[in-house]
Amino acid sequence: MNCGVDITRISRFENIENLDGFLNKYFTNEEKAYINSKSKSIQTIAGMYSAKEAVLKAMGIGIGSGVALKDISILHDNLGCPYVDITAKIDYYLLQKSAKEITVSISHDGDYAVAFCVVK
Ligand SMILES: CC(C)(COP(=O)(O)OP(=O)(O)OC[C@H]1O[C@@H](n2cnc3c(N)ncnc32)[C@H](O)[C@@H]1OP(=O)(O)O)[C@@H](O)C(=O)NCCC(=O)NCCS
């Protein structure tokens, strides 16, 4: 079992000049649909961004490993609970760890969003 944690300052997303361009670069269509359903709330964006980085940490991989943040999709069930969908690139690393499951949890308060990931 491995874990990863990440904290993100929410205000960092306040003054992004081209928010749609930013979302297109780092978030999948399903993620963008959720973000739009939350009226592009920057706390939601920050939490999901943190969750992607927490997943990378738990998997022991970095952005430089040929993996993009878009290879990790933070989705939500009908209760709002986040879960992770991954591309084959991330699945490869999961198999290397003989792991089968990735779980994440997200919280935000004030100017910070935090996410925790467990891979087992
Ligand atoms: C889950 C809950 C307690 C979080 O409340 P909170 O302390 O105000 O919010 P936090 O800032 O700590 O966390 C918010 C994030 O929790 C996650 N979340 C939302 N519902 C969730 C749920 N049912 N289970 C787990 N995580 C949830 C989301 O990522 C959310 O971020 P988003 O709104 O930007 O998408 C609240 O949303 C709730 O009461 N939901 C309905 C009841 C429920 O399903 N409870 C299950 C608890 S395990």
mmCIF file of N, CA, C and O and ligand atoms in Angstrom, residues 34 38 41 43-45 47-48 76-77 79-82 104-109, ligand 1:
data_model
loop_
_atom_site.group_PDB
_atom_site.id
_atom_site.type_symbol
_atom_site.label_atom_id
_atom_site.label_comp_id
_atom_site.label_asym_id
_atom_site.label_seq_id
_atom_site.Cartn_x
_atom_site.Cartn_y
_atom_site.Cartn_z
ATOM 1 N N TYR A 34 -18.051 18.198 -14.488
ATOM 2 C CA TYR A 34 -18.287 18.358 -13.043
ATOM 3 C C TYR A 34 -17.951 19.787 -12.614
ATOM 4 O O TYR A 34 -18.710 20.429 -11.882
ATOM 5 N N LYS A 38 -20.346 22.891 -11.026
ATOM 6 C CA LYS A 38 -20.037 23.632 -9.796
ATOM 7 C C LYS A 38 -19.732 25.099 -10.112
ATOM 8 O O LYS A 38 -19.018 25.766 -9.355
ATOM 9 N N SER A 41 -16.186 26.600 -9.745
ATOM 10 C CA SER A 41 -15.699 26.966 -8.406
ATOM 11 C C SER A 41 -14.192 26.684 -8.313
ATOM 12 O O SER A 41 -13.743 25.560 -8.584
ATOM 13 N N GLN A 43 -12.424 26.438 -5.676
ATOM 14 C CA GLN A 43 -12.081 25.473 -4.627
ATOM 15 C C GLN A 43 -12.238 24.042 -5.143
ATOM 16 O O GLN A 43 -11.443 23.161 -4.814
ATOM 17 N N THR A 44 -13.244 23.844 -6.000
ATOM 18 C CA THR A 44 -13.410 22.520 -6.613
ATOM 19 C C THR A 44 -12.248 22.222 -7.556
ATOM 20 O O THR A 44 -11.678 21.123 -7.540
ATOM 21 N N ILE A 45 -11.877 23.221 -8.373
ATOM 22 C CA ILE A 45 -10.753 23.033 -9.304
ATOM 23 C C ILE A 45 -9.476 22.716 -8.519
ATOM 24 O O ILE A 45 -8.746 21.776 -8.844
ATOM 25 N N GLY A 47 -9.173 21.444 -5.529
ATOM 26 C CA GLY A 47 -9.258 20.120 -4.902
ATOM 27 C C GLY A 47 -8.980 19.013 -5.899
ATOM 28 O O GLY A 47 -8.258 18.047 -5.605
ATOM 29 N N MET A 48 -9.540 19.155 -7.103
ATOM 30 C CA MET A 48 -9.333 18.123 -8.121
ATOM 31 C C MET A 48 -7.881 18.122 -8.612
ATOM 32 O O MET A 48 -7.298 17.072 -8.877
ATOM 33 N N HIS A 76 -16.751 11.936 -9.827
ATOM 34 C CA HIS A 76 -17.550 11.964 -8.584
ATOM 35 C C HIS A 76 -18.773 11.078 -8.743
ATOM 36 O O HIS A 76 -19.435 11.119 -9.784
ATOM 37 N N ASP A 77 -19.093 10.292 -7.695
ATOM 38 C CA ASP A 77 -20.302 9.470 -7.760
ATOM 39 C C ASP A 77 -21.524 10.326 -7.437
ATOM 40 O O ASP A 77 -21.401 11.537 -7.222
ATOM 41 N N LEU A 79 -23.187 10.682 -4.896
ATOM 42 C CA LEU A 79 -23.189 11.324 -3.569
ATOM 43 C C LEU A 79 -22.149 12.441 -3.510
ATOM 44 O O LEU A 79 -22.002 13.113 -2.497
ATOM 45 N N GLY A 80 -21.379 12.589 -4.590
ATOM 46 C CA GLY A 80 -20.332 13.619 -4.618
ATOM 47 C C GLY A 80 -18.970 13.095 -4.208
ATOM 48 O O GLY A 80 -17.989 13.837 -4.175
ATOM 49 N N CYS A 81 -18.896 11.794 -3.900
ATOM 50 C CA CYS A 81 -17.627 11.204 -3.455
ATOM 51 C C CYS A 81 -16.663 11.046 -4.638
ATOM 52 O O CYS A 81 -17.039 10.465 -5.667
ATOM 53 N N PRO A 82 -15.441 11.570 -4.515
ATOM 54 C CA PRO A 82 -14.520 11.468 -5.659
ATOM 55 C C PRO A 82 -13.949 10.055 -5.838
ATOM 56 O O PRO A 82 -13.727 9.343 -4.856
ATOM 57 N N VAL A 104 -9.232 8.303 -3.443
ATOM 58 C CA VAL A 104 -8.845 9.675 -3.073
ATOM 59 C C VAL A 104 -9.902 10.302 -2.180
ATOM 60 O O VAL A 104 -11.084 9.921 -2.221
ATOM 61 N N SER A 105 -9.460 11.263 -1.397
ATOM 62 C CA SER A 105 -10.379 12.072 -0.617
ATOM 63 C C SER A 105 -9.915 13.518 -0.738
ATOM 64 O O SER A 105 -8.709 13.788 -0.793
ATOM 65 N N ILE A 106 -10.876 14.434 -0.815
ATOM 66 C CA ILE A 106 -10.582 15.853 -1.043
ATOM 67 C C ILE A 106 -11.257 16.682 0.034
ATOM 68 O O ILE A 106 -12.382 16.384 0.439
ATOM 69 N N SER A 107 -10.571 17.738 0.489
ATOM 70 C CA SER A 107 -11.204 18.691 1.399
ATOM 71 C C SER A 107 -10.700 20.086 1.062
ATOM 72 O O SER A 107 -9.606 20.238 0.513
ATOM 73 N N HIS A 108 -11.526 21.091 1.343
ATOM 74 C CA HIS A 108 -11.040 22.471 1.194
ATOM 75 C C HIS A 108 -11.610 23.349 2.282
ATOM 76 O O HIS A 108 -12.737 23.161 2.751
ATOM 77 N N ASP A 109 -10.788 24.303 2.697
ATOM 78 C CA ASP A 109 -11.215 25.244 3.731
ATOM 79 C C ASP A 109 -10.334 26.486 3.585
ATOM 80 O O ASP A 109 -9.130 26.364 3.365
HETATM 81 C C1 LIG B 1 -18.972 14.759 2.436
HETATM 82 C C2 LIG B 1 -19.263 16.033 3.214
HETATM 83 C C3 LIG B 1 -19.369 15.653 4.694
HETATM 84 C C4 LIG B 1 -18.081 17.034 3.036
HETATM 85 O O1 LIG B 1 -18.424 18.233 3.631
HETATM 86 P P1 LIG B 1 -17.464 19.497 3.951
HETATM 87 O O2 LIG B 1 -16.647 19.256 5.157
HETATM 88 O O3 LIG B 1 -18.342 20.654 3.943
HETATM 89 O O4 LIG B 1 -16.537 19.645 2.669
HETATM 90 P P2 LIG B 1 -14.961 19.471 2.431
HETATM 91 O O5 LIG B 1 -14.431 20.775 1.999
HETATM 92 O O6 LIG B 1 -14.221 18.809 3.539
HETATM 93 O O7 LIG B 1 -14.934 18.470 1.192
HETATM 94 C C5 LIG B 1 -15.575 18.789 0.021
HETATM 95 C C6 LIG B 1 -15.189 17.742 -0.970
HETATM 96 O O8 LIG B 1 -15.535 16.449 -0.447
HETATM 97 C C7 LIG B 1 -15.798 15.574 -1.543
HETATM 98 N N1 LIG B 1 -17.093 14.947 -1.301
HETATM 99 C C8 LIG B 1 -18.338 15.436 -1.536
HETATM 100 N N2 LIG B 1 -19.267 14.525 -1.188
HETATM 101 C C9 LIG B 1 -18.588 13.462 -0.708
HETATM 102 C C10 LIG B 1 -19.013 12.182 -0.198
HETATM 103 N N3 LIG B 1 -20.274 11.837 -0.142
HETATM 104 N N4 LIG B 1 -18.059 11.314 0.218
HETATM 105 C C11 LIG B 1 -16.749 11.653 0.138
HETATM 106 N N5 LIG B 1 -16.293 12.835 -0.361
HETATM 107 C C12 LIG B 1 -17.212 13.725 -0.751
HETATM 108 C C13 LIG B 1 -15.814 16.423 -2.808
HETATM 109 O O9 LIG B 1 -14.578 16.251 -3.456
HETATM 110 C C14 LIG B 1 -15.948 17.831 -2.256
HETATM 111 O O10 LIG B 1 -15.360 18.803 -3.070
HETATM 112 P P3 LIG B 1 -16.242 19.578 -4.175
HETATM 113 O O11 LIG B 1 -17.529 19.978 -3.509
HETATM 114 O O12 LIG B 1 -15.399 20.751 -4.537
HETATM 115 O O13 LIG B 1 -16.437 18.619 -5.275
HETATM 116 C C15 LIG B 1 -20.580 16.686 2.708
HETATM 117 O O14 LIG B 1 -20.433 16.965 1.333
HETATM 118 C C16 LIG B 1 -21.833 15.842 2.912
HETATM 119 O O15 LIG B 1 -22.378 15.848 3.993
HETATM 120 N N6 LIG B 1 -22.292 15.130 1.862
HETATM 121 C C17 LIG B 1 -23.522 14.372 1.869
HETATM 122 C C18 LIG B 1 -23.576 13.258 2.853
HETATM 123 C C19 LIG B 1 -22.624 12.155 2.550
HETATM 124 O O16 LIG B 1 -22.613 11.551 1.509
HETATM 125 N N7 LIG B 1 -21.740 11.853 3.529
HETATM 126 C C20 LIG B 1 -20.792 10.806 3.383
HETATM 127 C C21 LIG B 1 -19.577 11.134 4.214
HETATM 128 S S1 LIG B 1 -18.355 9.859 4.033
#
